[in-house]
Short mmCIF file of C-alpha atoms in Angstrom, two decimals:
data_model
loop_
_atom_site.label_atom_id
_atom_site.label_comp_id
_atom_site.label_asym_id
_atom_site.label_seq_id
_atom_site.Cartn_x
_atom_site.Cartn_y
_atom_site.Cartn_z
CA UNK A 1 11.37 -38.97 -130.67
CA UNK A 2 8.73 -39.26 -128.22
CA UNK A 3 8.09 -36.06 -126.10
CA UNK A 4 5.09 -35.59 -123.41
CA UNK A 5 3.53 -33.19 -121.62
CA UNK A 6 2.60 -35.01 -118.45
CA UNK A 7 3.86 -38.18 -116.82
CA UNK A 8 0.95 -40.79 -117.23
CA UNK A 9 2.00 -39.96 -121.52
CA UNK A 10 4.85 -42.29 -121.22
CA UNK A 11 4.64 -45.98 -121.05
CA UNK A 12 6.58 -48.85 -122.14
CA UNK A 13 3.91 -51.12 -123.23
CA UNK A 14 5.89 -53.64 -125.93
CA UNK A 15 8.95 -54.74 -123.75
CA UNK A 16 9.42 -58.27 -122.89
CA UNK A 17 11.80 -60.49 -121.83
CA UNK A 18 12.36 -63.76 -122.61
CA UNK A 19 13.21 -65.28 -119.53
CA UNK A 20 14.20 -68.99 -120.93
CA UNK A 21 17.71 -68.70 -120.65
CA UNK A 22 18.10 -67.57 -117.24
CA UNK A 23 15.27 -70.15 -115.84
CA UNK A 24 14.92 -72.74 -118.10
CA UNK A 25 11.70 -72.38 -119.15
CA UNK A 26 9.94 -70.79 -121.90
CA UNK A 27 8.66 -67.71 -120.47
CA UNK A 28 8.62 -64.40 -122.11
CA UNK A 29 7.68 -61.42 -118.81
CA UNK A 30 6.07 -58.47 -120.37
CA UNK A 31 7.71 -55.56 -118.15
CA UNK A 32 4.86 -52.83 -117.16
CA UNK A 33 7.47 -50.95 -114.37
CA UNK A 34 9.12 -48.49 -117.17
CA UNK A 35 7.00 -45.35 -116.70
CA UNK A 36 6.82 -42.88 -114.46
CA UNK A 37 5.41 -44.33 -111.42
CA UNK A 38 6.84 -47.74 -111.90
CA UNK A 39 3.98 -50.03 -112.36
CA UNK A 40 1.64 -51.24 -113.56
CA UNK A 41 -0.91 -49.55 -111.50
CA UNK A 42 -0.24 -46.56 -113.50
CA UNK A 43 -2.95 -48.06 -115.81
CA UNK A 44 -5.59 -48.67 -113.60
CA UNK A 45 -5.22 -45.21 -111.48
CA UNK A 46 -4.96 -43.43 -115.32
CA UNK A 47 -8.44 -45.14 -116.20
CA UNK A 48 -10.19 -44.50 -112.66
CA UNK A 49 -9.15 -40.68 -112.94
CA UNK A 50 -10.28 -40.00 -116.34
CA UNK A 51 -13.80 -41.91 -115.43
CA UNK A 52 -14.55 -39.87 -112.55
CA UNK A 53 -13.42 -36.61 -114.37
CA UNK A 54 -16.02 -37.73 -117.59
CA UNK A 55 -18.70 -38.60 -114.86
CA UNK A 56 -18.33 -35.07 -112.88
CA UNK A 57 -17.13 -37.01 -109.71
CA UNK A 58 -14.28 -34.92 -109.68
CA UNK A 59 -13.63 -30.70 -109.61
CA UNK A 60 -10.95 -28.63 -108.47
CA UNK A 61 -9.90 -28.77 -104.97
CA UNK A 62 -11.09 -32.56 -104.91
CA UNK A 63 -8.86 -34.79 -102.70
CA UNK A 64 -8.58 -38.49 -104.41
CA UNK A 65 -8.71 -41.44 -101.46
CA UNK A 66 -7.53 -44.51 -101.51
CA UNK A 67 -6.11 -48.02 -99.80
CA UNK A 68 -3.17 -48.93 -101.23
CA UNK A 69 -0.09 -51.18 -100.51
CA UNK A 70 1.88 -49.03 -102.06
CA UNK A 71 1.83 -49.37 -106.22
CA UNK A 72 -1.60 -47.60 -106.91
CA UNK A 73 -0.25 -45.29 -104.41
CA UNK A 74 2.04 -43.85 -105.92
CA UNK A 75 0.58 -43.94 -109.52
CA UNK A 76 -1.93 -41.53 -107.63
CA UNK A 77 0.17 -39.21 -106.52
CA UNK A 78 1.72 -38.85 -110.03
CA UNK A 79 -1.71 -38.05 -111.74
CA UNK A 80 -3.24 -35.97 -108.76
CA UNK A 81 0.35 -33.76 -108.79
CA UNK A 82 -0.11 -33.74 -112.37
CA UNK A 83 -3.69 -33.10 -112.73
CA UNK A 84 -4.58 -30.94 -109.56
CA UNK A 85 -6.06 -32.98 -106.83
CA UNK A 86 -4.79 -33.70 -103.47
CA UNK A 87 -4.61 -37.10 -102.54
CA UNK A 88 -4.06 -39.34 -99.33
CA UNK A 89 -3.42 -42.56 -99.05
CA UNK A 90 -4.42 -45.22 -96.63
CA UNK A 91 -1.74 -48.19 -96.21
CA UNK A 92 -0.76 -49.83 -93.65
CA UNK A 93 3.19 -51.06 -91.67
CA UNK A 94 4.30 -53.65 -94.61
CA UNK A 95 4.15 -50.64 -97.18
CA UNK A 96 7.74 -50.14 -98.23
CA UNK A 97 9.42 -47.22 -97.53
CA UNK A 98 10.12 -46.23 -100.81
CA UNK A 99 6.72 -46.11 -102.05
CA UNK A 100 6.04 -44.08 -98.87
CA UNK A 101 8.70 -41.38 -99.41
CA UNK A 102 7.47 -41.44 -103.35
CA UNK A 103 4.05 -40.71 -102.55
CA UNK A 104 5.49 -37.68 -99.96
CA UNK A 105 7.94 -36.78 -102.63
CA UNK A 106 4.69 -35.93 -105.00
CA UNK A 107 2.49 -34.23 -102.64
CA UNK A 108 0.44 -36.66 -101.04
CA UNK A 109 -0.90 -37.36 -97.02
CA UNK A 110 0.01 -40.64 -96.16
CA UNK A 111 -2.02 -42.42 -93.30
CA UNK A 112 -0.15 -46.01 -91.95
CA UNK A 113 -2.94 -48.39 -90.21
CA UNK A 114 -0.84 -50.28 -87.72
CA UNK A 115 -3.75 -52.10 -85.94
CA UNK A 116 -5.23 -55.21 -87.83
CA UNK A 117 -9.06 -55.58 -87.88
CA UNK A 118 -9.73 -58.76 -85.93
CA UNK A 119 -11.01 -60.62 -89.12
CA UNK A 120 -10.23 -58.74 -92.46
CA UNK A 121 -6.74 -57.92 -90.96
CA UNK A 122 -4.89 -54.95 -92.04
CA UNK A 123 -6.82 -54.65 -95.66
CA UNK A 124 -9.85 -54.20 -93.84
CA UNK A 125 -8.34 -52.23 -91.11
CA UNK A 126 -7.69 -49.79 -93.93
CA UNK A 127 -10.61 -49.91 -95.49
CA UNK A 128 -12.83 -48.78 -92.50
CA UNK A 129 -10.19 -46.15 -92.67
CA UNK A 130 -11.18 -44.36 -95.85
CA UNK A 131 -15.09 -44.98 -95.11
CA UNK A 132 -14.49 -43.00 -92.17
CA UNK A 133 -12.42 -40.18 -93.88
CA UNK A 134 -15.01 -39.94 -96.65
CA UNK A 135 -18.23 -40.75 -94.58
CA UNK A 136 -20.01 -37.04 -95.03
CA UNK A 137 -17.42 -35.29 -96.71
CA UNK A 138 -18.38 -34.18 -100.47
CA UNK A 139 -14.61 -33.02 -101.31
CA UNK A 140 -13.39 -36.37 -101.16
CA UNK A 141 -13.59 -39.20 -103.71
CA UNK A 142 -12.85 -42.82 -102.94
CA UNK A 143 -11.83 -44.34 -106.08
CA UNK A 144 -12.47 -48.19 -104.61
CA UNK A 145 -10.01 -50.18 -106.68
CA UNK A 146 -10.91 -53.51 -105.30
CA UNK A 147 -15.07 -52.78 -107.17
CA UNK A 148 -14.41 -50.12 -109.42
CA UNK A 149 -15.22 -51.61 -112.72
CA UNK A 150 -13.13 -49.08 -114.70
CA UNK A 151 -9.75 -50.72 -112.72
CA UNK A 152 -10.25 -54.27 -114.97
CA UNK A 153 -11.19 -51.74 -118.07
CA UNK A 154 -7.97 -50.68 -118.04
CA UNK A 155 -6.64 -53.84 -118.84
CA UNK A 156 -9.26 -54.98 -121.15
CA UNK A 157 -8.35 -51.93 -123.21
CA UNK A 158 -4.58 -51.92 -123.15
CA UNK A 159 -2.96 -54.96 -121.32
CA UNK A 160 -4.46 -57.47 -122.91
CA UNK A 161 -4.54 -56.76 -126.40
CA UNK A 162 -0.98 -55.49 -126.14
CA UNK A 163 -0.20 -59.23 -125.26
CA UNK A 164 -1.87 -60.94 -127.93
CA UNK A 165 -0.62 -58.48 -130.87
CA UNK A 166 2.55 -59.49 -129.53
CA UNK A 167 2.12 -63.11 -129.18
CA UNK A 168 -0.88 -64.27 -131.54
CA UNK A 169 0.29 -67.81 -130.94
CA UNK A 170 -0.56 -67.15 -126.96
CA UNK A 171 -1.08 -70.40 -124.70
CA UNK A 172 -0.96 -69.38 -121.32
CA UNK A 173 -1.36 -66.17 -119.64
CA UNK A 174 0.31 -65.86 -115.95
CA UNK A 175 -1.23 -62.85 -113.95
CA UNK A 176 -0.85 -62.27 -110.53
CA UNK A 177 -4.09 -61.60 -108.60
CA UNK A 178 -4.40 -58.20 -106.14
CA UNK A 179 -7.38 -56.12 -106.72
CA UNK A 180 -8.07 -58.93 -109.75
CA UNK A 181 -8.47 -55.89 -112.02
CA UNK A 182 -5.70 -56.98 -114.56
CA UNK A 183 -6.89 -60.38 -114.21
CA UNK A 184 -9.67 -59.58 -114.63
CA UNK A 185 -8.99 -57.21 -117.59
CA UNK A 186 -6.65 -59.49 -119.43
CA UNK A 187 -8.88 -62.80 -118.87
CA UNK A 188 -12.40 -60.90 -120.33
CA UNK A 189 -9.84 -59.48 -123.24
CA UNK A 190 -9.07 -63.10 -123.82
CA UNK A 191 -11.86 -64.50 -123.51
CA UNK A 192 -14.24 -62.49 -126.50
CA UNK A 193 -10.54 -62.80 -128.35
CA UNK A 194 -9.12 -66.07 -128.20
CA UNK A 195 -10.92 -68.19 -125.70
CA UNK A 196 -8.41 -70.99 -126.61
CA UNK A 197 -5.88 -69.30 -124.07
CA UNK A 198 -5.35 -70.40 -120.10
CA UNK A 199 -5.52 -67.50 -117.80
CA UNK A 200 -3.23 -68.65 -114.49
CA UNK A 201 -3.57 -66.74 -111.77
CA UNK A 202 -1.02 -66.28 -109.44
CA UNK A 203 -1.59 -65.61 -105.67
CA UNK A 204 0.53 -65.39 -102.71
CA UNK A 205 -0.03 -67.89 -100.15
CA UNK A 206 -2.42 -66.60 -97.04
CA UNK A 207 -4.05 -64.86 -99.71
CA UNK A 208 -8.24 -64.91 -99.09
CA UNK A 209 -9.09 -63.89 -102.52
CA UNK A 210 -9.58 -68.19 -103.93
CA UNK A 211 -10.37 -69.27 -100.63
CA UNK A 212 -7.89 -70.33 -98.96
CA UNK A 213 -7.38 -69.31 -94.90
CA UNK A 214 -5.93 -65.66 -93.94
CA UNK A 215 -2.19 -65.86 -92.91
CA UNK A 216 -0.09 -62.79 -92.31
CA UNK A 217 1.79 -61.99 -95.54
CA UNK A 218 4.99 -59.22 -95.20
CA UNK A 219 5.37 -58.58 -98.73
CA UNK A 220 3.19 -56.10 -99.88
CA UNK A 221 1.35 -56.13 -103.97
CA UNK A 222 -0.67 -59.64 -104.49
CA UNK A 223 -2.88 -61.01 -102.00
CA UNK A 224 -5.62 -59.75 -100.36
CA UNK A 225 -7.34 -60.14 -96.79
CA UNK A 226 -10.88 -59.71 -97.80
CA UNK A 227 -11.95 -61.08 -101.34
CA UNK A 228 -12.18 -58.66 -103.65
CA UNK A 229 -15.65 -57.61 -105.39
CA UNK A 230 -13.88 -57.66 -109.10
CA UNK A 231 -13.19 -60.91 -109.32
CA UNK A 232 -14.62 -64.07 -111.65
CA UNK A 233 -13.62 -67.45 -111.11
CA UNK A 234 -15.73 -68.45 -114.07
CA UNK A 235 -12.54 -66.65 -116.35
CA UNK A 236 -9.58 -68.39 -114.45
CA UNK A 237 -8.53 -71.28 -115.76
CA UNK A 238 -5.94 -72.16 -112.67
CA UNK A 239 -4.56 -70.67 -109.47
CA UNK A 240 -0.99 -70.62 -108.20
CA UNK A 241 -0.34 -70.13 -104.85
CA UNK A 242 3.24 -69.47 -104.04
CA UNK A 243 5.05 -69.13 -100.60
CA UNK A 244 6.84 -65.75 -99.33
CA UNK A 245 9.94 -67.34 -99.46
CA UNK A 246 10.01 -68.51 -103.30
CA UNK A 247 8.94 -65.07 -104.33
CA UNK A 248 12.13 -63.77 -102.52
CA UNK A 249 14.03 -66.77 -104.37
CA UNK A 250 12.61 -65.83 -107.44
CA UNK A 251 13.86 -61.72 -107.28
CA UNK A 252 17.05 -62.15 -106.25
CA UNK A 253 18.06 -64.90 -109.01
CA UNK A 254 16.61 -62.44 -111.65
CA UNK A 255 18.82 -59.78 -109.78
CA UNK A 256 21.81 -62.21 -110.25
CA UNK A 257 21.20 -61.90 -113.94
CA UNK A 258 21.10 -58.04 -114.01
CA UNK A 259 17.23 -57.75 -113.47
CA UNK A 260 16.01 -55.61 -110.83
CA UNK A 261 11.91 -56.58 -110.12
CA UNK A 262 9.80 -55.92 -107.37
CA UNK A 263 8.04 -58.70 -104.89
CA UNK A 264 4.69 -58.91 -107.27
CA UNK A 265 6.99 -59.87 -110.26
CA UNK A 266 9.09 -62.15 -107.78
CA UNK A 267 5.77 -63.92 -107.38
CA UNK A 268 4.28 -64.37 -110.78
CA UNK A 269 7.62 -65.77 -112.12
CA UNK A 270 7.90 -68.49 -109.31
CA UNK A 271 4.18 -69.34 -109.86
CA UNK A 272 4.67 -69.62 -113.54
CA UNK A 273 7.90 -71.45 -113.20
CA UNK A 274 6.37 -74.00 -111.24
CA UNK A 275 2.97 -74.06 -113.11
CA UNK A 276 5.26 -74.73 -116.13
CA UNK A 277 7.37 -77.55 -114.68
CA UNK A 278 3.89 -79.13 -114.06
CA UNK A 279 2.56 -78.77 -117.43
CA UNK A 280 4.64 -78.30 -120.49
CA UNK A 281 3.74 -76.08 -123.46
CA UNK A 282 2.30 -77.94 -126.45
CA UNK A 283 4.88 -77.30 -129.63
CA UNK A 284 4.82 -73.61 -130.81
CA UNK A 285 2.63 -73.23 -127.71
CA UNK A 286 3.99 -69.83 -125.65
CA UNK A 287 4.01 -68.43 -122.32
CA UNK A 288 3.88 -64.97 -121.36
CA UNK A 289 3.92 -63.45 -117.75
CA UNK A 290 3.12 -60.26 -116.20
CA UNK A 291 5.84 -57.92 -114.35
CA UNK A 292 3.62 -55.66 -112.79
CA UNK A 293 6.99 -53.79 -111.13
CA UNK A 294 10.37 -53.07 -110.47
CA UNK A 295 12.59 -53.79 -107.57
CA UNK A 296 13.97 -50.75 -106.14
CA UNK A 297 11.15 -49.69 -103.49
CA UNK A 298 12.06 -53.93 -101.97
CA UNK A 299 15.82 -52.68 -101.68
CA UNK A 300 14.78 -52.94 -97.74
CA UNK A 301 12.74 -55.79 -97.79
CA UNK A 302 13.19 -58.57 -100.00
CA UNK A 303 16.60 -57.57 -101.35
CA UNK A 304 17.58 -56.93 -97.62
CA UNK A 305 19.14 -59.84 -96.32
CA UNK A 306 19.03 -59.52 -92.60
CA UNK A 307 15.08 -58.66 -93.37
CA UNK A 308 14.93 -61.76 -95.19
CA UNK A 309 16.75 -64.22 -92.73
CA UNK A 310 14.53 -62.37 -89.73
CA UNK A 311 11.07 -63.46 -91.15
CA UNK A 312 11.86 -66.65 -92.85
CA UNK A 313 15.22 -67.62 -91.71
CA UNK A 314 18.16 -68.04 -94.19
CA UNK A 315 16.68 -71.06 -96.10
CA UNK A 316 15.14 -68.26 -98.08
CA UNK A 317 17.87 -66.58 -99.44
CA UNK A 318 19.11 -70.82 -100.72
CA UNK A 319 18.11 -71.10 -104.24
CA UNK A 320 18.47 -74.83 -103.99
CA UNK A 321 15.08 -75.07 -101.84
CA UNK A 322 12.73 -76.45 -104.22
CA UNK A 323 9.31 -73.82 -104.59
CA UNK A 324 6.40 -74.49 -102.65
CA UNK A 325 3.52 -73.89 -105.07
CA UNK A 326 0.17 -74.65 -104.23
#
């Protein structure tokens, strides 16, 4: 019996999935959507909180603020409903309406930026957003997920070694890069634990965050448009860069099979898929990836298919288009 007292007790942190016989590779998906605000970002938001309530950042009446496309979001609302705080979010048109109405649903103010910034597009748009909501005002806290050091904690403290007690025989680690703090988390973890391990990271394609030019991107979770602070090249071992299109491949065959993810997940599996095709596991080698969500807040986007055949035309909804991983 496991009871609670408030929602961020309950998390799901030893299910997996072994995903080799639906795709055909060995690939076990460690599922972080099964708790109460249906992500992974649950984590991070949980360790940002309890930092700035230890450091005194945070009293009662404090409003939590915060950019998000949509995950952390909502993770926030839970704790600030649960804990106190008003909180207000700053996201921007390709948030999905379901994390939208969740975040309303708790409590929370939710600001939509419509207007790109001319260079950091819509991230940055957003971003001047909360600098201006917080610029002189002491009853607001910006949180900063994309430099707060606590977000990767999070992961270096739970994520990761929940993996590798699981899977001592680890080869490859597939994480999908957003904020890089679970990247970032899990590859440190790693690292001081079993260096032998490859940390993959995968990225959507128009992404900044490796490099690579800005391109408009309509499914919200991984990516970024300005490079976040958090991340470390020097503790990637590889980068995936996968196409809008495959990650919509990629949910709706796992839907076809009974499993309902969200875009993020969509995205890590086609990069891993195709990472693995490209490089096959040494014997009693093993593959895990990250789910970072669940699918029901895409039910309008990616699982929509007059959505899908508007932005990318109706080759995306063929699952016998080959990925396009860079």
């Amino acid at each position: 019996m496991h009871i609670i007292t408030a929602p961020h007790e309950f998390n799901a942190d030893d299910l997996f999935v072994d995903l080799e016989p639906l795709v055909g590779e060995p690939l076990m998906l460690k599922c972080e959507g099964f708790n109460f605000a249906g992500s992974i970002k649950l984590k991070a938001a949980r360790a940002m909180v309890d930092a700035a309530e230890r450091r005194g950042r945070l009293r009662p009446g404090s409003t939590l603020v915060e950019s998000s496309s949509g995950n952390l979001g909502v993770a926030l609302s839970l704790l600030a409903a649960s804990r106190g705080y008003r909180f207000l979010c700053v996201t921007d048109s390709r948030c999905t309406l379901g994390a939208r109405q969740l975040m309303q649903a708790l409590g929370s103010e939710v600001h939509v930026i419509t207007t790109p910034d001319p260079v950091d597009g819509l991230l940055g748009a957003r971003l001047a957003h909360v600098r201006e909501l917080c610029a002189g005002n002491e009853d607001f806290l910006w949180l900063n997920q994309y430099a707060n050091p606590d977000n990767g904690q999070a992961h270096y403290d739970t994520t990761g070694p929940e993996i590798l007690k699981a899977f001592p025989d680890l080869s490859v680690l597939f994480v999908g890069a957003g904020t890089t703090g679970t990247l970032m988390g899990c590859a440190r973890y790693l690292r001081d634990h079993k260096p032998s391990v490859r940390v993959v990271a995968v990225d959507a394609e128009g992404s900044v965050t490796f490099g690579g030019p800005a391109r408009t991107r309509m499914i919200p979770g991984l990516g970024t448009g300005v490079r976040p602070p958090l991340l470390d090249e020097s503790l990637v071992d590889d980068v995936v860069l996968v196409a809008e299109p495959d990650t919509i491949r990629s949910c709706r065959r796992l839907a076809r099979r009974g499993f309902l993810f969200g875009g993020s997940t969509g995205t890590v599996v086609s990069g891993a898929l195709a990472w693995l095709a490209r490089h096959p596991l040494p014997p009693g080698g093993r593959a895990v990836a990250i789910a970072p969500d669940l699918g029901e807040r895409y039910l309008d986007t990616v699982y929509q298919e007059q959505w899908v055949v508007d932005l990318y035309g109706p080759r995306a909804l063929d699952d016998d288009v080959p990925a396009r991983v860079g």
